[in-house]
Short mmCIF file of C-alpha atoms in Angstrom, two decimals:
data_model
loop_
_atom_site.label_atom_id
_atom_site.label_comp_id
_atom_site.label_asym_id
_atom_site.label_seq_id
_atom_site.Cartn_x
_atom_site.Cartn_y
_atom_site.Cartn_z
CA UNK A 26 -35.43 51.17 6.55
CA UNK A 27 -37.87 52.11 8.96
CA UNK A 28 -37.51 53.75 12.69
CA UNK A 29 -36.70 51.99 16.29
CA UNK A 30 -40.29 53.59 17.00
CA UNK A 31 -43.09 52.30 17.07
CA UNK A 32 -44.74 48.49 19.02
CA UNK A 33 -45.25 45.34 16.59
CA UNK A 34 -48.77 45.12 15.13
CA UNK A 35 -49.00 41.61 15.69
CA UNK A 36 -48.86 42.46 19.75
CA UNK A 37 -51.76 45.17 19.50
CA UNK A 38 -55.13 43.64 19.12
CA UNK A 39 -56.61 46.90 17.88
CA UNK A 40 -53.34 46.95 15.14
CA UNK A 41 -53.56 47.43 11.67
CA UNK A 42 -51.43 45.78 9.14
CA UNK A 43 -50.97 48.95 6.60
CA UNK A 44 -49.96 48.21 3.16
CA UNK A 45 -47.10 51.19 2.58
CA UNK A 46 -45.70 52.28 -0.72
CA UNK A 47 -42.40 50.20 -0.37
CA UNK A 48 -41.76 51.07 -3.92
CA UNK A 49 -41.77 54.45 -3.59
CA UNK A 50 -38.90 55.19 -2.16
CA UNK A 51 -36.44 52.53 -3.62
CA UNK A 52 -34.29 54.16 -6.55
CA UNK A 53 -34.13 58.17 -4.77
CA UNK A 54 -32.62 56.55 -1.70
CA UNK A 55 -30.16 54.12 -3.29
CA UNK A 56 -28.71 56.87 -5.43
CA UNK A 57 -29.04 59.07 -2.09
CA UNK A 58 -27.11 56.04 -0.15
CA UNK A 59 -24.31 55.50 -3.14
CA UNK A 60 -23.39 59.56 -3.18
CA UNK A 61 -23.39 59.22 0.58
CA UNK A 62 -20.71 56.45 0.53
CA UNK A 63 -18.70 57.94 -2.47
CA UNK A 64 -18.13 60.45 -0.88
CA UNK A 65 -18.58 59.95 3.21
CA UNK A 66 -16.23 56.98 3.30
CA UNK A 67 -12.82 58.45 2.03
CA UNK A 68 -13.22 62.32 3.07
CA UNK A 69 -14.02 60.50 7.10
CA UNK A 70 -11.06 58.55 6.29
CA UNK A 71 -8.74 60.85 5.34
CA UNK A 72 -10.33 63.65 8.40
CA UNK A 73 -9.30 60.54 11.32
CA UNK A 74 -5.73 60.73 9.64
CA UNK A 75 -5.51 64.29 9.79
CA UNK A 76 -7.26 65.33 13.31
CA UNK A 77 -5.34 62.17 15.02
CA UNK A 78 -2.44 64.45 14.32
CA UNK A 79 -4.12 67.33 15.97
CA UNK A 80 -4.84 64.95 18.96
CA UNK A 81 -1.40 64.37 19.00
CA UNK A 82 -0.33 68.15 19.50
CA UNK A 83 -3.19 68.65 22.35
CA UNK A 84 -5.64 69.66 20.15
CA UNK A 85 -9.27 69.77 22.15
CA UNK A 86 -11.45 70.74 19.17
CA UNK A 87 -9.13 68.12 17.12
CA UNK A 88 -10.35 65.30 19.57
CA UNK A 89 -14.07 66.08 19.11
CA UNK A 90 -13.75 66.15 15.42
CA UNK A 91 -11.55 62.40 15.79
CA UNK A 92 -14.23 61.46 17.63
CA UNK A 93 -17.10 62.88 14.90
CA UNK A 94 -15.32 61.19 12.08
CA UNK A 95 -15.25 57.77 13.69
CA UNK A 96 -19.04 58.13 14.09
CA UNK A 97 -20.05 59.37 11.35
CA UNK A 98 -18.00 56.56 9.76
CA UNK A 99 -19.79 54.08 11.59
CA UNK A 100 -23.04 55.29 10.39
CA UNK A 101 -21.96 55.17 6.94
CA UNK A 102 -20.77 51.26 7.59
CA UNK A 103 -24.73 50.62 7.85
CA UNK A 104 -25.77 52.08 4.50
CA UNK A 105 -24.80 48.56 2.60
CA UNK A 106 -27.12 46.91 4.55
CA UNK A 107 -30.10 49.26 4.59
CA UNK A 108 -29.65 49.58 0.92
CA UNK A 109 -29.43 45.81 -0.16
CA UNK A 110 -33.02 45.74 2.77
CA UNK A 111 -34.48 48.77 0.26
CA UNK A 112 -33.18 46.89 -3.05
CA UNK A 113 -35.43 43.88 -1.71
CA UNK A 114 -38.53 45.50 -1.40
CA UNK A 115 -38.04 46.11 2.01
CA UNK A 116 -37.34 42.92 3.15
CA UNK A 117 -34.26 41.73 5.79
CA UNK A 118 -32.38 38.42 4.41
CA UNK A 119 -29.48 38.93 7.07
CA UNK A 120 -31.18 37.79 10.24
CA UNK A 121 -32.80 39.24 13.24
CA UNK A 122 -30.24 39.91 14.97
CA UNK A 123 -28.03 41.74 12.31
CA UNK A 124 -31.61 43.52 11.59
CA UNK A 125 -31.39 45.08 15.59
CA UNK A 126 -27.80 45.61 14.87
CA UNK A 127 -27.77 47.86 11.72
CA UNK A 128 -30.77 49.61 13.32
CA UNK A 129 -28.99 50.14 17.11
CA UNK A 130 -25.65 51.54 15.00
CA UNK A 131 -27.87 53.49 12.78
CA UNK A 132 -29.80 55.49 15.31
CA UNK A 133 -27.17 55.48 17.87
CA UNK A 134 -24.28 56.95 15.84
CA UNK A 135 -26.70 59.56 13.88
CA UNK A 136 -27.56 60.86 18.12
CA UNK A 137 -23.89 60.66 19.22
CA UNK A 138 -23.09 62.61 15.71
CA UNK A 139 -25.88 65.59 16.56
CA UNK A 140 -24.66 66.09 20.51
CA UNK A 141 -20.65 65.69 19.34
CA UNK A 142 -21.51 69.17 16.66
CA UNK A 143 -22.50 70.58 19.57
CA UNK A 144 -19.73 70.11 21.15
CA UNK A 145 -17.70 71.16 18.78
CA UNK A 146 -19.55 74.49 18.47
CA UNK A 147 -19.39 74.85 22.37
CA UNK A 148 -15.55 74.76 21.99
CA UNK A 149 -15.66 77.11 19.11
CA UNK A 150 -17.46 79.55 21.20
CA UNK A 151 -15.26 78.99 24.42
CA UNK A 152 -12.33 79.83 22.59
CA UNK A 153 -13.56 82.80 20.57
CA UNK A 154 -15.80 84.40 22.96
CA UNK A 155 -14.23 83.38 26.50
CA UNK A 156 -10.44 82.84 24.75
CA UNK A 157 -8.65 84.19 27.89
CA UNK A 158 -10.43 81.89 30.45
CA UNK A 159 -10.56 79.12 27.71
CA UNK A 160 -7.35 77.64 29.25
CA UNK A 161 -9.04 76.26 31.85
CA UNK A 162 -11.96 75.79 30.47
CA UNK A 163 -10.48 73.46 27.35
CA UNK A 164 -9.06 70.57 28.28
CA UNK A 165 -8.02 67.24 26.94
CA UNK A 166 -9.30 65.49 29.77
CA UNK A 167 -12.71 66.74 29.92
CA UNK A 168 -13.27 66.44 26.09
CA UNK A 169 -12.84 62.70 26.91
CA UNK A 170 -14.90 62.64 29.57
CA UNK A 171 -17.71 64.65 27.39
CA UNK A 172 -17.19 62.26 24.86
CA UNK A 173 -17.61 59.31 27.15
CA UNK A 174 -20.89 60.26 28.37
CA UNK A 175 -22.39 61.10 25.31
CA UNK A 176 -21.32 57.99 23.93
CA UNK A 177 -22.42 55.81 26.94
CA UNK A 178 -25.71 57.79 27.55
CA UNK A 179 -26.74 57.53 24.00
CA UNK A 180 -25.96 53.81 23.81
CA UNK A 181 -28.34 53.01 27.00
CA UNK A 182 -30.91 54.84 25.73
CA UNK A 183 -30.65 52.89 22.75
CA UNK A 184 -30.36 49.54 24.02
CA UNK A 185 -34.36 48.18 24.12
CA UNK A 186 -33.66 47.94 20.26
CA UNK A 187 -32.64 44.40 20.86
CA UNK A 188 -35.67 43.52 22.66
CA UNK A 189 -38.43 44.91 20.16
CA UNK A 190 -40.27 42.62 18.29
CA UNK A 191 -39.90 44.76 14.90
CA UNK A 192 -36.35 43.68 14.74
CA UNK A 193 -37.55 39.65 14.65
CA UNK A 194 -37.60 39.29 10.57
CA UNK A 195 -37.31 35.76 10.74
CA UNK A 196 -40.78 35.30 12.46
CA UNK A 197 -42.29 37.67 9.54
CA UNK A 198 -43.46 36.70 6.81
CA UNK A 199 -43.01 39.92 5.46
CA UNK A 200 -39.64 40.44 7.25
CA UNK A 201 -39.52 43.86 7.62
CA UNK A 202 -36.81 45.27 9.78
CA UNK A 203 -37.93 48.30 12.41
CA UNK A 204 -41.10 50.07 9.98
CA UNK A 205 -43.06 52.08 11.31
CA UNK A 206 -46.10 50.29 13.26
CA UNK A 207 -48.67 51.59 15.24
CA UNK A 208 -47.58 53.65 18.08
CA UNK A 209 -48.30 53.23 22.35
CA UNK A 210 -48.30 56.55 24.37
CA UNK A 211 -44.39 54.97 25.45
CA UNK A 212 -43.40 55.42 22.02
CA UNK A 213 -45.09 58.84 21.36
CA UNK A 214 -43.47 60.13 24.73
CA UNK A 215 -39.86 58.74 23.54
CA UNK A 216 -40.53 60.82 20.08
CA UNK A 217 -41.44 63.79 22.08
CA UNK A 218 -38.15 63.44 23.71
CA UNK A 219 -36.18 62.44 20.66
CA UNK A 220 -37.38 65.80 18.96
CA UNK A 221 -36.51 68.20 22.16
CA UNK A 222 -33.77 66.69 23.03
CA UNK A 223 -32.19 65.01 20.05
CA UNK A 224 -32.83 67.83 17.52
CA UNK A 225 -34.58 71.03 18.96
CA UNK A 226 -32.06 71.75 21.78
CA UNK A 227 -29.10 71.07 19.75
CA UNK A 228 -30.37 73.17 16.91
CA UNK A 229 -30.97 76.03 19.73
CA UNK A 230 -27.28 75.52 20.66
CA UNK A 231 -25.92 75.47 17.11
CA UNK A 232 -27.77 78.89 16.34
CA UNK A 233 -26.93 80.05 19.98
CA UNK A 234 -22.89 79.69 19.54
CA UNK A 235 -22.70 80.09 15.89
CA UNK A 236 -24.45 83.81 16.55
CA UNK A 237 -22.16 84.61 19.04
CA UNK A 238 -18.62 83.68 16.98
CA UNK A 239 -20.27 85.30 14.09
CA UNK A 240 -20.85 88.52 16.29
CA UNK A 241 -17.34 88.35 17.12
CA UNK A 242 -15.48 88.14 13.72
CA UNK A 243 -17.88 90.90 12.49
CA UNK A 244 -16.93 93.29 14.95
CA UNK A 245 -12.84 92.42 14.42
CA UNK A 246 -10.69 94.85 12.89
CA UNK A 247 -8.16 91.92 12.63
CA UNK A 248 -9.60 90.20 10.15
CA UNK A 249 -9.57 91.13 6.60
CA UNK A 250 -13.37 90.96 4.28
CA UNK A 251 -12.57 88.01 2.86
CA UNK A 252 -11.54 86.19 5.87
CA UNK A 253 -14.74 86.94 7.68
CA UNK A 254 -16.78 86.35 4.48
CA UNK A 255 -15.53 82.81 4.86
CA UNK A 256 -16.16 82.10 8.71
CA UNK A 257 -19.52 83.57 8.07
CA UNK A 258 -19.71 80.96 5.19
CA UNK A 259 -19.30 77.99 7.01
CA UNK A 260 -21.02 79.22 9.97
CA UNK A 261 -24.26 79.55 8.18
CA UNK A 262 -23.67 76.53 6.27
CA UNK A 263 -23.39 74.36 9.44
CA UNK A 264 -26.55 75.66 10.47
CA UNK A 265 -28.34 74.90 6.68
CA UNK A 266 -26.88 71.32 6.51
CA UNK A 267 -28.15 70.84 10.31
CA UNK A 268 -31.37 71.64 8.84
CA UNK A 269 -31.35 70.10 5.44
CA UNK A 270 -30.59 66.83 7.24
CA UNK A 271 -32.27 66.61 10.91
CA UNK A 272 -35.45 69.15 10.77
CA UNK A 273 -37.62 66.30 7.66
CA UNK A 274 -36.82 63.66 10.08
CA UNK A 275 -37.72 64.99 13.65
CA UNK A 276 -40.90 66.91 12.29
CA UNK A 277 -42.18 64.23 10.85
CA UNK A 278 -41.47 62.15 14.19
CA UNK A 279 -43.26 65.36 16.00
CA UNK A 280 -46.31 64.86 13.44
CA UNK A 281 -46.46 61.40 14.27
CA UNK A 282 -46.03 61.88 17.78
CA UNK A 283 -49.19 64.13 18.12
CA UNK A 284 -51.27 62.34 15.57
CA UNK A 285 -51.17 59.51 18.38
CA UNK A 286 -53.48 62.12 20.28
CA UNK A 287 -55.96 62.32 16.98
CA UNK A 288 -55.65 58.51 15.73
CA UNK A 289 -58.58 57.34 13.67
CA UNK A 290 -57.42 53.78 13.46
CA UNK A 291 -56.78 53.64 10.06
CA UNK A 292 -53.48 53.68 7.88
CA UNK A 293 -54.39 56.96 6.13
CA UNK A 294 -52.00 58.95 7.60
CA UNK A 295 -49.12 57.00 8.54
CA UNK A 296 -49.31 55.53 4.89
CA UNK A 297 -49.52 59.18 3.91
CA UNK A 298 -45.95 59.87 5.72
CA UNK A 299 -44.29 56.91 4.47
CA UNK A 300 -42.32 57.90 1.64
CA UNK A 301 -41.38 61.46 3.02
CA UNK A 302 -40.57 59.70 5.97
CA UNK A 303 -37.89 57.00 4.79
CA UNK A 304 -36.61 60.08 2.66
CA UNK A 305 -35.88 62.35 5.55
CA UNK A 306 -34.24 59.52 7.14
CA UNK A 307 -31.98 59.29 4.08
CA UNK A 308 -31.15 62.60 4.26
CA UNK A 309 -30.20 62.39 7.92
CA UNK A 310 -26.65 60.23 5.63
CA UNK A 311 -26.07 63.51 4.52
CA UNK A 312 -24.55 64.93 8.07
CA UNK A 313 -21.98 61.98 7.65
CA UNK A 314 -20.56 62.91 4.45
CA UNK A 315 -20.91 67.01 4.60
CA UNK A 316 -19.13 67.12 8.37
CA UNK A 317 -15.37 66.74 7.46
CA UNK A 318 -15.92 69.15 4.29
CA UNK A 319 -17.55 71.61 6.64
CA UNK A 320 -15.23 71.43 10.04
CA UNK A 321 -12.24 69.81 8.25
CA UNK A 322 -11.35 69.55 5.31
CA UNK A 323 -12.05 73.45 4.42
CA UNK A 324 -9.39 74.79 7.13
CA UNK A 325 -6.24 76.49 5.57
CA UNK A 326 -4.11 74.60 7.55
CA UNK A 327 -5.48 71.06 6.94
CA UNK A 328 -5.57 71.89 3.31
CA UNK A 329 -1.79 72.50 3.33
CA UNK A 330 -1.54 69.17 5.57
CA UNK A 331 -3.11 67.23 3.69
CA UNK A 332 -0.67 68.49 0.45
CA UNK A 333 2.20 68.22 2.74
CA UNK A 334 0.79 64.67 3.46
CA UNK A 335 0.46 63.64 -1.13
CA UNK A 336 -3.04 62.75 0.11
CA UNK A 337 -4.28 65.43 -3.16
CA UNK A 338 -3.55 67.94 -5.29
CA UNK A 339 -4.40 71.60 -3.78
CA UNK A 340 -7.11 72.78 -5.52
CA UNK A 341 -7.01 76.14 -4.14
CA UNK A 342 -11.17 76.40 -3.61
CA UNK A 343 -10.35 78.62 -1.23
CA UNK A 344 -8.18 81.77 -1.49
CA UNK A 345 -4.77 80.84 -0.12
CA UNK A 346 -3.74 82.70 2.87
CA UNK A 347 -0.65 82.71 5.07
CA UNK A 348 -1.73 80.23 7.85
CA UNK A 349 -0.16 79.76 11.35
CA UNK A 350 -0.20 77.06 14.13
CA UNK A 351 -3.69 76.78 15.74
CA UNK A 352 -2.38 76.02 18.97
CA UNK A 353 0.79 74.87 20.51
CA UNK A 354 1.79 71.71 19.92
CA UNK A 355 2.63 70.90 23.70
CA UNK A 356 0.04 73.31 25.42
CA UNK A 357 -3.23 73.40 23.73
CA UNK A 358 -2.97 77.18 23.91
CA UNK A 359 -2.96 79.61 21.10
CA UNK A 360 0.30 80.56 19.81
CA UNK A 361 1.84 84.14 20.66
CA UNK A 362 2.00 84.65 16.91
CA UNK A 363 -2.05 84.28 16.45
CA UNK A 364 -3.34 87.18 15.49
CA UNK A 365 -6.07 86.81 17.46
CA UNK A 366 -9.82 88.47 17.20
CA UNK A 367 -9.20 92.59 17.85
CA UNK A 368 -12.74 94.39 18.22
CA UNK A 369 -12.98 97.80 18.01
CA UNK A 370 -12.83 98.07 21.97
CA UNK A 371 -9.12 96.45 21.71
CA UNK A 372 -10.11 93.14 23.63
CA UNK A 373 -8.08 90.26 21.70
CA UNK A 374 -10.53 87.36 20.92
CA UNK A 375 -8.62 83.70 19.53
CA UNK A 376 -9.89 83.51 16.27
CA UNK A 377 -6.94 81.00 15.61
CA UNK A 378 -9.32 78.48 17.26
CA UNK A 379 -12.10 78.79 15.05
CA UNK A 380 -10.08 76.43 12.61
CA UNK A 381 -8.67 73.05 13.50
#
């Protein structure tokens, strides 16, 4: 599986035809792409079950995680196909246009999944460190709207897929679908932008609001050790698996970007990057099976829904604690029985909203 980057060979008269390690790469990233789908498929499945309920009962953060799930799910529907492509040898027996189809759903869903965990840290943040003006500020309607524009935005951007000559297997012998080729200053400007905008400024916000809600539980006297211990947890462990499956991928993007500035013309060092490249981009699947553990499926209170619900067995990986709504099922608000974030200084923060 190779990137929507990158202009055909065949149209460059100065192109190369580089002869890349296909090989390489073939057994790590079907066993990557099988634990992916063992495990992505039915914890997405069972997190759209669970926050549709929260969605019900005017959840906000509920509708951004509905929203992740379905993406993430999405992304996960294109794994089959990649992996029978990798199984091959690297070569597309489905057609062009299912070739520009996988890719489009691949690369659009793994950008709609990176801005929508920034949103969903945003509304952490609102309602920890602004929880008093958060009423106004979190609202079903513009979590929709958010949504919408991400999703449309995202989707535009995405669209010249179908007109790139990469995607046209069936006039290749070869019939590879989207590798990497050799790059215009177009292409290295649209990885420039993919890195800033698709990776470095969502990291930046990720650190920004995770630091702040981490700043706040530390400096409760409402919460007991072991409660904060876990917030700081999964905090940090957004932040890791953000890393562990985004930062390969863009910074090799980045190094190809600027090596566009230094080209020698040769296949040296793109066939150099080859097999850490497909790699990272395998371990960009890893977002879509570690995001309902990590924002869903780890909350007290969708632990005991989901035993409520016969979906498992509680396998109490967690400490149980005595849990309480999140927010009102008709308001959105936190309940007056939250016990809310109390600093030191007495201000009441709504820690209730840090889980779903």
């Amino acid at each position: 599986m190779g990137s929507t980057n990158g202009t055909s060979v065949n149209s460059l008269n100065s192109s190369l035809i580089c002869n890349f390690p296909y090989e390489n790469d073939r057994l790590p990233l079907l066993i990557l792409y099988g634990i992916v789908l063992i495990v992505g498929v039915p914890t997405n499945l069972v997190t759209i079950y669970l926050t549709f309920l929260e969605v019900q009962r005017k959840n906000v953060l509920g509708i951004y995680l509905l929203s992740l799930s379905v993406c993430d799910l999405l992304y996960l529907g294109t794994l089959p196909a990649w992996a029978i492509y990798i199984h091959h040898g690297h070569r597309w027996y489905l057609g062009s246009l299912a070739c520009k189809i996988t890719c489009y759903m691949f690369f659009n869903n793994m950008y709609v999944s990176i801005f929508l965990l920034c949103c969903v840290s945003v509304d952490r943040y609102i309602a920890v460190v602004y929880s008093l003006k958060s009423r106004g500020l979190r609202q079903m309607k513009w979590a929709v709207i958010v949504i919408l524009v991400i999703v449309v935005v995202v989707a535009l951007c995405h669209m010249p897929v179908f007109t790139m000559e990469e995607g046209d297997t069936e006039s290749k012998e070869e019939k590879r679908c989207f590798e990497p080729g050799q790059y215009t200053s177009t292409v290295t400007a649209f990885n420039y932008t993919r890195f800033v905008i698709g990776f470095f400024i969502p990291l930046c916000i990720l650190l920004v609001t995770n630091r702040a809600i981490l700043s706040m539980v530390q400096a409760s006297d409402g919460l007991g050790s072991e409660q904060k211990f876990k917030i700081r947890y999964l905090l940090w462990a957004v932040i890791l698996f953000f890393l562990v499956c985004f930062a390969p991928y863009h910074i090799i993007l980045l190094l190809r970007a600027v090596s566009f500035h230094f080209s020698d013309k040769t296949c040296n060092f793109d066939t150099l990057l080859y097999s850490p490249y497909t790699i990272s981009l395998g371990l960009s699947t890893l977002n879509s099976a570690m995001n309902p553990i990590l924002y869903v499926l780890t909350s007290d209170n969708i632990r005991n829904e989901i035993c409520r619900s016969k979906f498992c067995m509680c396998s109490g990986f967690f400490s149980r604690q005595e849990t309480r709504p999140v927010l009102s099922a008709n308001t959105g608000e936190r309940s007056d029985n939250c016990p809310g974030l109390k600093t030191s200084e007495g201000s009441q923060k709504g820690v209730c909203l840090i889980k779903l």
